Short mmCIF file of C-alpha atoms and ligand atoms in Angstrom, two decimals:
data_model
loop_
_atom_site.label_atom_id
_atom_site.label_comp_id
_atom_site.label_asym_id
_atom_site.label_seq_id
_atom_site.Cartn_x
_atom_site.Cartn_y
_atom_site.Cartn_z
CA UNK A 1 32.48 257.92 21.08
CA UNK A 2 29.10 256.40 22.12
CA UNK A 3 28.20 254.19 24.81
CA UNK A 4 27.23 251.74 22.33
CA UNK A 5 30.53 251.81 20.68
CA UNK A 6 32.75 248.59 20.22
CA UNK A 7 36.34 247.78 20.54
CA UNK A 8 38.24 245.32 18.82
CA UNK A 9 40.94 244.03 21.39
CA UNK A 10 43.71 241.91 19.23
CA UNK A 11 46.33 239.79 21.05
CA UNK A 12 48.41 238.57 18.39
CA UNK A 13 50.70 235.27 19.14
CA UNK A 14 53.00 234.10 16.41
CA UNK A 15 50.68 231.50 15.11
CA UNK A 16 47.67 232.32 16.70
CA UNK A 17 45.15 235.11 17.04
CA UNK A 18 43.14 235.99 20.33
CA UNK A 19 40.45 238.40 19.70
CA UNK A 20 37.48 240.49 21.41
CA UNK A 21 34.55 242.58 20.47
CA UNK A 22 33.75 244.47 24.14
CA UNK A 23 31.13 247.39 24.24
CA UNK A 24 32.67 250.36 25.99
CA UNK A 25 30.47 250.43 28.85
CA UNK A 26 31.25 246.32 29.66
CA UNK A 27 33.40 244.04 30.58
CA UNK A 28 31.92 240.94 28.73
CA UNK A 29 32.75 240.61 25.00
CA UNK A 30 29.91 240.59 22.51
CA UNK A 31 32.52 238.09 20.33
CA UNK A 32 35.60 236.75 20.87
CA UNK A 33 37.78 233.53 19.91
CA UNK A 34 40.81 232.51 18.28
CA UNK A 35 42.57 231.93 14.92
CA UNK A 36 45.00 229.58 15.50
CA UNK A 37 47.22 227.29 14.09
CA UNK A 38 48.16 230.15 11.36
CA UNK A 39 50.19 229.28 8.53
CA UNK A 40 49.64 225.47 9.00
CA UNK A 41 46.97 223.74 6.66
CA UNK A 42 45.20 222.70 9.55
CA UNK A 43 44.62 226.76 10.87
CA UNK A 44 41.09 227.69 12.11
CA UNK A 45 39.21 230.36 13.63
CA UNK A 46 36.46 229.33 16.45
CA UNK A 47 33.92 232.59 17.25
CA UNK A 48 31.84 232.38 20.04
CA UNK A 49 29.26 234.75 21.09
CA UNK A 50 27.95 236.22 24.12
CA UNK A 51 24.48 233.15 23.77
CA UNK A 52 26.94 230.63 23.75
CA UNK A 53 26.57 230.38 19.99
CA UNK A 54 30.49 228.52 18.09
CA UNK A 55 31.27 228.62 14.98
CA UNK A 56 34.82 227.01 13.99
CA UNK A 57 35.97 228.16 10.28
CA UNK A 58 38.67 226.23 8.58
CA UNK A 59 41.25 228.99 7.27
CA UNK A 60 43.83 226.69 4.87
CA UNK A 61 47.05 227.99 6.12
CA UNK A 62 45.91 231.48 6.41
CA UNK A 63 48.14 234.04 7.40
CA UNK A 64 47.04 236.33 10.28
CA UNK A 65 46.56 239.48 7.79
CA UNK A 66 43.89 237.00 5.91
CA UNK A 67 42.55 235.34 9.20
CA UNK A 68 41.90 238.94 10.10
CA UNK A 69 39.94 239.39 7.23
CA UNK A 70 37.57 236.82 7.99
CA UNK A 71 37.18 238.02 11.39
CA UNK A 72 36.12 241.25 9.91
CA UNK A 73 33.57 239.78 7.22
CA UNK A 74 32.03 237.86 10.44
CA UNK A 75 31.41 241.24 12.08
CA UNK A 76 30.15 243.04 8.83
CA UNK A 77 27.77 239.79 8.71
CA UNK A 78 26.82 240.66 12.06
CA UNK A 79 26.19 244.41 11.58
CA UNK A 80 29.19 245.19 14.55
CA UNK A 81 32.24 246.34 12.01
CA UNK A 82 30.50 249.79 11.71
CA UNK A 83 30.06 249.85 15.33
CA UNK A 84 33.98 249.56 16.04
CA UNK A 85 35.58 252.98 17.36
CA UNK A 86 38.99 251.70 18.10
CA UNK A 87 41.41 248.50 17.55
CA UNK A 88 43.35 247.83 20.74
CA UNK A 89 46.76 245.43 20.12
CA UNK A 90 48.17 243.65 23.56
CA UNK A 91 52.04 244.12 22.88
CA UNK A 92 53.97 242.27 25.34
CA UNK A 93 56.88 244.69 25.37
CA UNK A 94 57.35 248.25 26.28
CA UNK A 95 60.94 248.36 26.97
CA UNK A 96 61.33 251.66 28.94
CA UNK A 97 60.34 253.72 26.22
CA UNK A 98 56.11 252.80 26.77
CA UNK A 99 55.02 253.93 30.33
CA UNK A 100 51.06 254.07 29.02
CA UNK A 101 49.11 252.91 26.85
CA UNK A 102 49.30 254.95 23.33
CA UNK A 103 47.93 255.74 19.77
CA UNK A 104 49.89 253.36 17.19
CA UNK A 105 51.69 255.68 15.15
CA UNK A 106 54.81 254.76 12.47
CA UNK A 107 57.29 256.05 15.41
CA UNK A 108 55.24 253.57 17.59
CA UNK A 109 56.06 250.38 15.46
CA UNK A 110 59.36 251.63 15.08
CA UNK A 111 60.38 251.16 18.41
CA UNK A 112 58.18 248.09 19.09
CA UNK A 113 60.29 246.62 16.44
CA UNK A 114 63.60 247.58 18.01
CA UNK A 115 62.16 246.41 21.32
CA UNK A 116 61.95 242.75 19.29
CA UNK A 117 65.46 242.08 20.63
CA UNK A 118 64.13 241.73 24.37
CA UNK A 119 60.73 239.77 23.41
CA UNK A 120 61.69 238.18 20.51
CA UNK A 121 58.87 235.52 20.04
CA UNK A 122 56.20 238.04 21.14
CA UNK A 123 56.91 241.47 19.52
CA UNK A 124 57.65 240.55 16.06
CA UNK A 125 54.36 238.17 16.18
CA UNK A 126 52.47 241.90 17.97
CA UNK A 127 53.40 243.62 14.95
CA UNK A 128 52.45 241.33 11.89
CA UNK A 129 48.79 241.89 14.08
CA UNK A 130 49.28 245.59 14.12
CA UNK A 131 50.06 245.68 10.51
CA UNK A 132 47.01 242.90 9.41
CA UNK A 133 44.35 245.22 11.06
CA UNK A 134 45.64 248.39 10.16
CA UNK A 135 45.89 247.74 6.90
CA UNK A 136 42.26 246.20 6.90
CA UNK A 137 41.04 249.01 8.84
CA UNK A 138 43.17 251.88 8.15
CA UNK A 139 41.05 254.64 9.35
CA UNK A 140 40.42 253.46 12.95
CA UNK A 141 42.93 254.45 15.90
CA UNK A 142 45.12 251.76 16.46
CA UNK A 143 46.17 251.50 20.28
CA UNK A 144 48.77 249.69 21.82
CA UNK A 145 48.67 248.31 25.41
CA UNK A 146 51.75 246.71 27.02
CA UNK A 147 52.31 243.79 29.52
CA UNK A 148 55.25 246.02 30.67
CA UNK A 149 53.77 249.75 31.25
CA UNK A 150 52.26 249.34 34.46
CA UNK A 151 55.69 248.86 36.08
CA UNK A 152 57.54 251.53 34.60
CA UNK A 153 57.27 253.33 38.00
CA UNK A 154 59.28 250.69 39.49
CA UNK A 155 63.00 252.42 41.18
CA UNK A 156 66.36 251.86 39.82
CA UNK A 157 66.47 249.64 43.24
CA UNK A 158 63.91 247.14 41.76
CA UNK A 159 64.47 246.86 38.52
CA UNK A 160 68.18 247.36 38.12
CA UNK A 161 70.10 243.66 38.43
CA UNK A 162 73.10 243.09 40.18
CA UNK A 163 75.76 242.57 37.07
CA UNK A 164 77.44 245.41 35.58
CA UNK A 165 75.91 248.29 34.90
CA UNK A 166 76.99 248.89 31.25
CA UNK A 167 74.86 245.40 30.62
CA UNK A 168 72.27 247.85 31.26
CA UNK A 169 72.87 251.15 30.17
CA UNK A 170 74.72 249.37 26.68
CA UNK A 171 71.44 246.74 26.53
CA UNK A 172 68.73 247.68 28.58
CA UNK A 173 69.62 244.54 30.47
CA UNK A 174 67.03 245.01 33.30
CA UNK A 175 64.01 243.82 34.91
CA UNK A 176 60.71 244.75 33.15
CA UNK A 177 57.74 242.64 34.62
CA UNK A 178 55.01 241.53 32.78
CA UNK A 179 51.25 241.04 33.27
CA UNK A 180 51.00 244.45 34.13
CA UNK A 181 47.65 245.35 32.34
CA UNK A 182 45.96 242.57 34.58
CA UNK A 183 47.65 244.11 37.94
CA UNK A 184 46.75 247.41 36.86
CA UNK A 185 43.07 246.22 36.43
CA UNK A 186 43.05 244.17 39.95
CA UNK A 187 44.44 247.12 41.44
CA UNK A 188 42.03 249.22 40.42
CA UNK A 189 39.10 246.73 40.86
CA UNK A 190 40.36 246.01 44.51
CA UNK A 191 40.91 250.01 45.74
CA UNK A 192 37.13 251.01 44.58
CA UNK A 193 36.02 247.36 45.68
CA UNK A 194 37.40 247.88 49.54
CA UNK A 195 37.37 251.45 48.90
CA UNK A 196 40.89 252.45 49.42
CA UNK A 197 42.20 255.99 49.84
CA UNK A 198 43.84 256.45 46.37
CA UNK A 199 46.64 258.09 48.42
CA UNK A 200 47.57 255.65 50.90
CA UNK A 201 47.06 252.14 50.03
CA UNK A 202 49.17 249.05 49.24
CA UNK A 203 48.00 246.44 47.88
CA UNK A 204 50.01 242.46 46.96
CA UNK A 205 48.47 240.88 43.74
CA UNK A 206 49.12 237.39 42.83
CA UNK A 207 48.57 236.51 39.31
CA UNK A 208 48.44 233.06 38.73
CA UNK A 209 47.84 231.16 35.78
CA UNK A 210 49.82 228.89 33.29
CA UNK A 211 52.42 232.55 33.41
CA UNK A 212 52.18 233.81 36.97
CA UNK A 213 53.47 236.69 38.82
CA UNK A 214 53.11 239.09 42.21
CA UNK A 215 52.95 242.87 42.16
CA UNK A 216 52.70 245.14 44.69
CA UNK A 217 50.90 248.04 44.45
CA UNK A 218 51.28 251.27 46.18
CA UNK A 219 48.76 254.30 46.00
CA UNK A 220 48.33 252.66 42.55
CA UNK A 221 51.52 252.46 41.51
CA UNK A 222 53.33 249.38 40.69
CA UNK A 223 56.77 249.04 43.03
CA UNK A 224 57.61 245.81 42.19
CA UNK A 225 56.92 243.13 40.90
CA UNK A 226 58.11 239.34 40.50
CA UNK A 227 59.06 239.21 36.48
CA UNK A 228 62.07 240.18 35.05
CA UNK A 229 63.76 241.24 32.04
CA UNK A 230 61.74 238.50 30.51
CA UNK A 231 58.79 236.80 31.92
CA UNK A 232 61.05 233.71 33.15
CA UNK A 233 61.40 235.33 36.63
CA UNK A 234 59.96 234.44 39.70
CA UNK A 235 57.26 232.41 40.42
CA UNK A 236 57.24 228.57 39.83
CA UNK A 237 54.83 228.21 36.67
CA UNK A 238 53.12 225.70 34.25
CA UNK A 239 55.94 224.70 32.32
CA UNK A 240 58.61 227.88 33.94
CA UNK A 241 60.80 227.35 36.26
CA UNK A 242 60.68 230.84 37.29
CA UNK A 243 63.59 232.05 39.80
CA UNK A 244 66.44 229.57 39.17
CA UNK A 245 70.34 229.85 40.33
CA UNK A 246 72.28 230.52 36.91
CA UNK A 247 75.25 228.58 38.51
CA UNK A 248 72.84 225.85 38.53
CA UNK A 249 72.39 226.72 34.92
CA UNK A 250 75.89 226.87 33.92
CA UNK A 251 76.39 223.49 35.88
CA UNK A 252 73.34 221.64 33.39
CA UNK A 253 74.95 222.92 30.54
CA UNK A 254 78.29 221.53 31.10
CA UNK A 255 77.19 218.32 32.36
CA UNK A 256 74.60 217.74 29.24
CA UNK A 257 76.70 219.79 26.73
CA UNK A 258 74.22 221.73 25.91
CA UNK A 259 74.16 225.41 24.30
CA UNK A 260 72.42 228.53 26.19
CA UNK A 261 69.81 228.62 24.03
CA UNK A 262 68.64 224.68 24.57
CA UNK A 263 68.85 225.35 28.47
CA UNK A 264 66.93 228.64 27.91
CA UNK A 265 64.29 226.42 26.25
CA UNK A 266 63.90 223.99 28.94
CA UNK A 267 63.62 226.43 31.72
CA UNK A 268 61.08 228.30 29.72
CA UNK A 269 58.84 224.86 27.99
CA UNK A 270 59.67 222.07 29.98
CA UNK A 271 59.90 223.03 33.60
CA UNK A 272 57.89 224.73 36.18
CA UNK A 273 55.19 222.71 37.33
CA UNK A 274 55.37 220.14 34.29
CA UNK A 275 59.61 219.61 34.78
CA UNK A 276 58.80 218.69 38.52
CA UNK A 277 55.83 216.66 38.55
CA UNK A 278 56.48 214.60 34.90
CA UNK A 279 52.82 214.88 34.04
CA UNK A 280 51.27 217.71 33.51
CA UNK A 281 51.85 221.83 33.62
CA UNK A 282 48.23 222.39 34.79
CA UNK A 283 47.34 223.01 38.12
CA UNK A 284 44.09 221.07 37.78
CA UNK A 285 45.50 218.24 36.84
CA UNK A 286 48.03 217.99 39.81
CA UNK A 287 45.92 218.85 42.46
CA UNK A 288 44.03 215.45 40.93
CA UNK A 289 47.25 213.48 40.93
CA UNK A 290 47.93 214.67 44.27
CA UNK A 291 45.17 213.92 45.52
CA UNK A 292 45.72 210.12 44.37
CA UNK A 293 48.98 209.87 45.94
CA UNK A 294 51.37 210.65 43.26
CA UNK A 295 54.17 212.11 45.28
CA UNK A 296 55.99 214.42 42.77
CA UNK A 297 52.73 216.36 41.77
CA UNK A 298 52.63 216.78 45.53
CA UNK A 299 56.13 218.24 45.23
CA UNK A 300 55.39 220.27 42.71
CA UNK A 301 52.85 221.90 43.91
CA UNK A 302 54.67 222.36 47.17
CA UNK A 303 57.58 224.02 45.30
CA UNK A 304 55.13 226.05 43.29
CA UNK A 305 53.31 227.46 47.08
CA UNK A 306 56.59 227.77 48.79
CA UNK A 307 58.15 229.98 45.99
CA UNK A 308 54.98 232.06 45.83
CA UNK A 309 54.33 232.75 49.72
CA UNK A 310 58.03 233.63 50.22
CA UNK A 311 57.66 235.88 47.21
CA UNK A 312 54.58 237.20 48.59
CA UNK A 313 56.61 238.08 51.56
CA UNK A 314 59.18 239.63 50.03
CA UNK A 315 57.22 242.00 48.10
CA UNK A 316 55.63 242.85 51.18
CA UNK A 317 58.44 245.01 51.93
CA UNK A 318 58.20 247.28 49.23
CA UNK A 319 54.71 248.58 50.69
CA UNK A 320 54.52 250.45 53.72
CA UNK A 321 50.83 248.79 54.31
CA UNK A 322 48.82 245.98 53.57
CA UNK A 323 45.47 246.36 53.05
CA UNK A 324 44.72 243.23 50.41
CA UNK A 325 46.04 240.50 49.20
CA UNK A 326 44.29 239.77 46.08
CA UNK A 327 44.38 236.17 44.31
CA UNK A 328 43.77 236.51 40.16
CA UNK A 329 44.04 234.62 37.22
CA UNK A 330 43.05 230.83 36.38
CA UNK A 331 44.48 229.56 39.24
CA UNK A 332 44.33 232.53 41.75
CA UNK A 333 40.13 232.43 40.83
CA UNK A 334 39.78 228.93 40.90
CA UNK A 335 41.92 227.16 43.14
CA UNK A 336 40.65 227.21 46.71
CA UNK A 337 43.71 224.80 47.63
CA UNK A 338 46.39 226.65 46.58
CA UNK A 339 45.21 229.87 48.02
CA UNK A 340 44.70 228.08 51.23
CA UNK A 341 48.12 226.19 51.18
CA UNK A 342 49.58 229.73 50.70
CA UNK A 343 47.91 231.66 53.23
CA UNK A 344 48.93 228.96 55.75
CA UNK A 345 52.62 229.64 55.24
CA UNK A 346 51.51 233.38 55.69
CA UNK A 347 50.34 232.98 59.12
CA UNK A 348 53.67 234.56 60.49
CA UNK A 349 52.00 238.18 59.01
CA UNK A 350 48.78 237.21 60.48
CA UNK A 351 47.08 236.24 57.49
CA UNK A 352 43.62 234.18 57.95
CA UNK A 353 41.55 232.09 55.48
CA UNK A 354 37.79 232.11 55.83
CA UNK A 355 37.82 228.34 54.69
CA UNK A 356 33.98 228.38 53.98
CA UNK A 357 34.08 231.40 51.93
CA UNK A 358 37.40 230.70 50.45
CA UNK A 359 35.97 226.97 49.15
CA UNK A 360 32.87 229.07 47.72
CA UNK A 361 35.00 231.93 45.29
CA UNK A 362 35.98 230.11 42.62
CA UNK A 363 34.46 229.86 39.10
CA UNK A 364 34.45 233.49 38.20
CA UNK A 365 33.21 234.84 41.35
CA UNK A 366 34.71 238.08 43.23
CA UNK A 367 35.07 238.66 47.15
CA UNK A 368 36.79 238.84 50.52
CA UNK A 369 37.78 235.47 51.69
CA UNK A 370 39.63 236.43 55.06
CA UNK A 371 38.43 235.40 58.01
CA UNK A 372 36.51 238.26 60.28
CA UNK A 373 39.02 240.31 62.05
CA UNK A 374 41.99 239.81 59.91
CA UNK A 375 44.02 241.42 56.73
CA UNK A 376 42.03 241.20 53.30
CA UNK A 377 42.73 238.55 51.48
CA UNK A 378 40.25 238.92 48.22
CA UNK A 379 39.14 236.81 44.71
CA UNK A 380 38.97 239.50 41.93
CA UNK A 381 38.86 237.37 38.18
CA UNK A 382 40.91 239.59 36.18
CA UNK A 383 39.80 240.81 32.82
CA UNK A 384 42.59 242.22 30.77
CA UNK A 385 39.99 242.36 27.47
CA UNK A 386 38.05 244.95 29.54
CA UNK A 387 41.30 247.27 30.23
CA UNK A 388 42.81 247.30 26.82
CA UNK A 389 39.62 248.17 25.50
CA UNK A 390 38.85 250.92 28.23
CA UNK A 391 42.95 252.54 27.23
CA UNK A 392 41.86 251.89 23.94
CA UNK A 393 38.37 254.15 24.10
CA UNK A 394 39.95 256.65 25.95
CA UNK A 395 43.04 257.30 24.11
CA UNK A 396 40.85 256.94 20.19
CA UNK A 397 38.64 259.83 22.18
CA UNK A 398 41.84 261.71 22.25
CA UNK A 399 43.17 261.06 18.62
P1 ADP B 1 46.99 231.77 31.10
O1 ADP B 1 48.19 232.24 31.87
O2 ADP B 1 47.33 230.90 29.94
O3 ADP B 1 45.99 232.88 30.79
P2 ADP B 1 44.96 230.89 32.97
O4 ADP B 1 44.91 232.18 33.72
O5 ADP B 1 43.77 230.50 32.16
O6 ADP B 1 46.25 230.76 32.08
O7 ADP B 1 45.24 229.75 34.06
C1 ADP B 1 45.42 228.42 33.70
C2 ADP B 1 45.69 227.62 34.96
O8 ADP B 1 44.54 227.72 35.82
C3 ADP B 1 45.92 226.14 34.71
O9 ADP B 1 47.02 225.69 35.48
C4 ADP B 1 44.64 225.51 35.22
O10 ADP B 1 44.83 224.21 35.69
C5 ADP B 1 44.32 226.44 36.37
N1 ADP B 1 42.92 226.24 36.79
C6 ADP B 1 41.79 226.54 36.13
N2 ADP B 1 40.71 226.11 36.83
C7 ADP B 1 41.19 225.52 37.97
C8 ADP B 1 40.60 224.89 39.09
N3 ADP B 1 39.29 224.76 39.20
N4 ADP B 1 41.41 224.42 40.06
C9 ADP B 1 42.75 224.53 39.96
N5 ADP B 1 43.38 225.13 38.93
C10 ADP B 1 42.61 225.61 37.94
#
């Protein structure tokens, strides 16, 4: 494979279509967009370019197989399709059978098809994306990344949850954690960037975007992490309530009379930051509404820094050293506020904000915003395009 080659990174929703053209040797995409709105008479695909350049397609109720092949005639039309070594696929979930990244084989789709019954609106919608491009572009590797690999190190301690154990051996009722292909890539970003022993390091990352979750990191391996079984865990998010009392869940139900499944939904659509505040599940927006008095945005963005610097602490305990704390994702890169709210609750571990230089990292930028003296506390924008497509060059090197 040349340096020159492309890869196609695919992440595949059930009625949309995320993709990415990124040279092997970069991080920024040469194309990317969306198809979205698939199946609907209204479904489009927007391409952008790395000039700036749009285009925005209608697709009449395409499916993502024919979407697909519209992406590919824009590429051909752009002299890039014969420049594509590999196709990497996101999958959101690896069960425990995927601990890497690997070459898409029928086995492979096998068992991401069994693994449907723990990520039912994701894996299913993975696959019809696996099986658009491959059979558009059958004689490219295929590779498969997963939101789940990176913490397949995690021990029986941190993953296993405290019901009986048959749920889990009879199920695989345990916790997974997600986002791991954007810790994986802050890890790795953060050791060379402070220039970490690989050996002895530890590391906390806080993703945090409309999904958000901590890892921690140890000699770059993931120990644990604040996702579960299902990406509901943890952290307070945009519209996710994240950690939540399941008596308190059982109590809802009987007082509204309503199934599992409807409580299910509104932990995972209609609560996190949007279920407290009323208005809104972006950060943005509430730090706005804060700051012109409304009191529950306030709250909710309270909840939402309480939850994460007590998780932050907690995962602190899995490491036997700190030598970052690194902030990522849409929030995490942009939100001087938050990250400052946060740190101030983590002045018991001697934590310390640089305020000048953390006002100054946001928009994309990457750096140490500690104050002199005191732990690291870094920016790093995460870039999970770049690591699928890096798994994906090195493993179609290997096929
Ligand atoms: P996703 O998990 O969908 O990838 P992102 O990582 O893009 O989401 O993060 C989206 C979140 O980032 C939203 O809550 C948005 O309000 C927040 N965000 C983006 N820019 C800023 C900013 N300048 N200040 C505060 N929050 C921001």
């Amino acid at each position: 494979m040349s340096l020159s080659s492309l890869v196609l990174v695919i992440n595949c929703g059930s009625s949309s279509l995320k993709f990415s053209v990124m040279p092997v040797n970069d991080g920024q995409p040469l194309l990317f967009g969306l198809a979205e709105r698939l199946g609907l008479d209204n479904a489009v695909i927007t391409v952008k370019d790395s000039a700036g350049n749009k285009s925005v397609l209608s697709l009449e109720s395409a499916s993502h197989h024919e979407a697909l092949k519209v992406l590919f005639a824009t590429l051909r039309s752009k002299n890039l399709i014969d420049s594509l070594a590999a196709i990497g696929h996101r999958v959101a979930h690896g069960g425990s059978d995927f601990k890497h990244s690997v070459l898409i084989t029928p086995e492979v789709i096998e068992k991401i098809q069994a693994l449907s019954v723990l990520a039912p609106l994701h894996n299913p919608a993975n696959l019809t994306g696996i099986e658009a491009a491959q059979a558009l572009l059958p004689s490219l590797p295929h590779i498969a990344v997963f939101d789940t690999a990176f913490h397949q190190t995690l021990a029986p301690a941190a993953y296993t949850y405290a019901i009986p154990y048959e749920y889990q051996q009879k199920y695989q009722v345990r916790r997974y954690g997600f986002h791991g292909t954007s810790h994986r890539y802050i890890a790795e970003q953060a050791r060379a960037m402070l220039d970490l022993n690989q050996d002895d390091h530890g590391i906390l990352v806080a993703h945090l975007g409309n999904g958000s979750s901590i890892c921690a990191v140890k000699n770059g391996h993931s120990v644990d992490t604040s996702m579960g079984m299902t990406p509901l865990e943890g952290l307070v998010m945009g519209t996710r309530s994240g950690d939540l009392d399941f008596g308190a869940a059982a109590y809802i139900a009987s007082c509204t009379q309503q199934p599992i499944e409807k409580i299910y939904q509104t932990v995972n659509n209609a609560s996190g930051l949007y279920g407290i505040s009323g208005i809104s599940s972006d950060c943005r927006t509430l730090q706005e509404a804060r700051e012109n008095g409304n009191e529950r945005a306030g709250l909710a963005i309270d909840v939402m820094v309480h939850r994460l610097a007590r998780h932050l602490g907690a995962h602190l305990t899995s490491l036997s050293r700190l030598d970052a704390l690194v902030f990522t994702g849409g929030i995490g890169e942009n939100s001087a506020l938050i990250r400052e709210l946060t740190i101030e609750r983590l002045s018991v571990l001697g934590l310390k904000l640089d305020k000048q230089k953390n006002s100054d990292m946001v928009g994309g930028r990457s750096g140490v915003i500690s104050a002199e003296g005191f732990p690291t506390i870094a920016v790093i924008p995460t870039n999970e395009e770049k690591m699928i497509a890096m798994d994906a060059a090195q493993i179609a090197q290997l096929a």
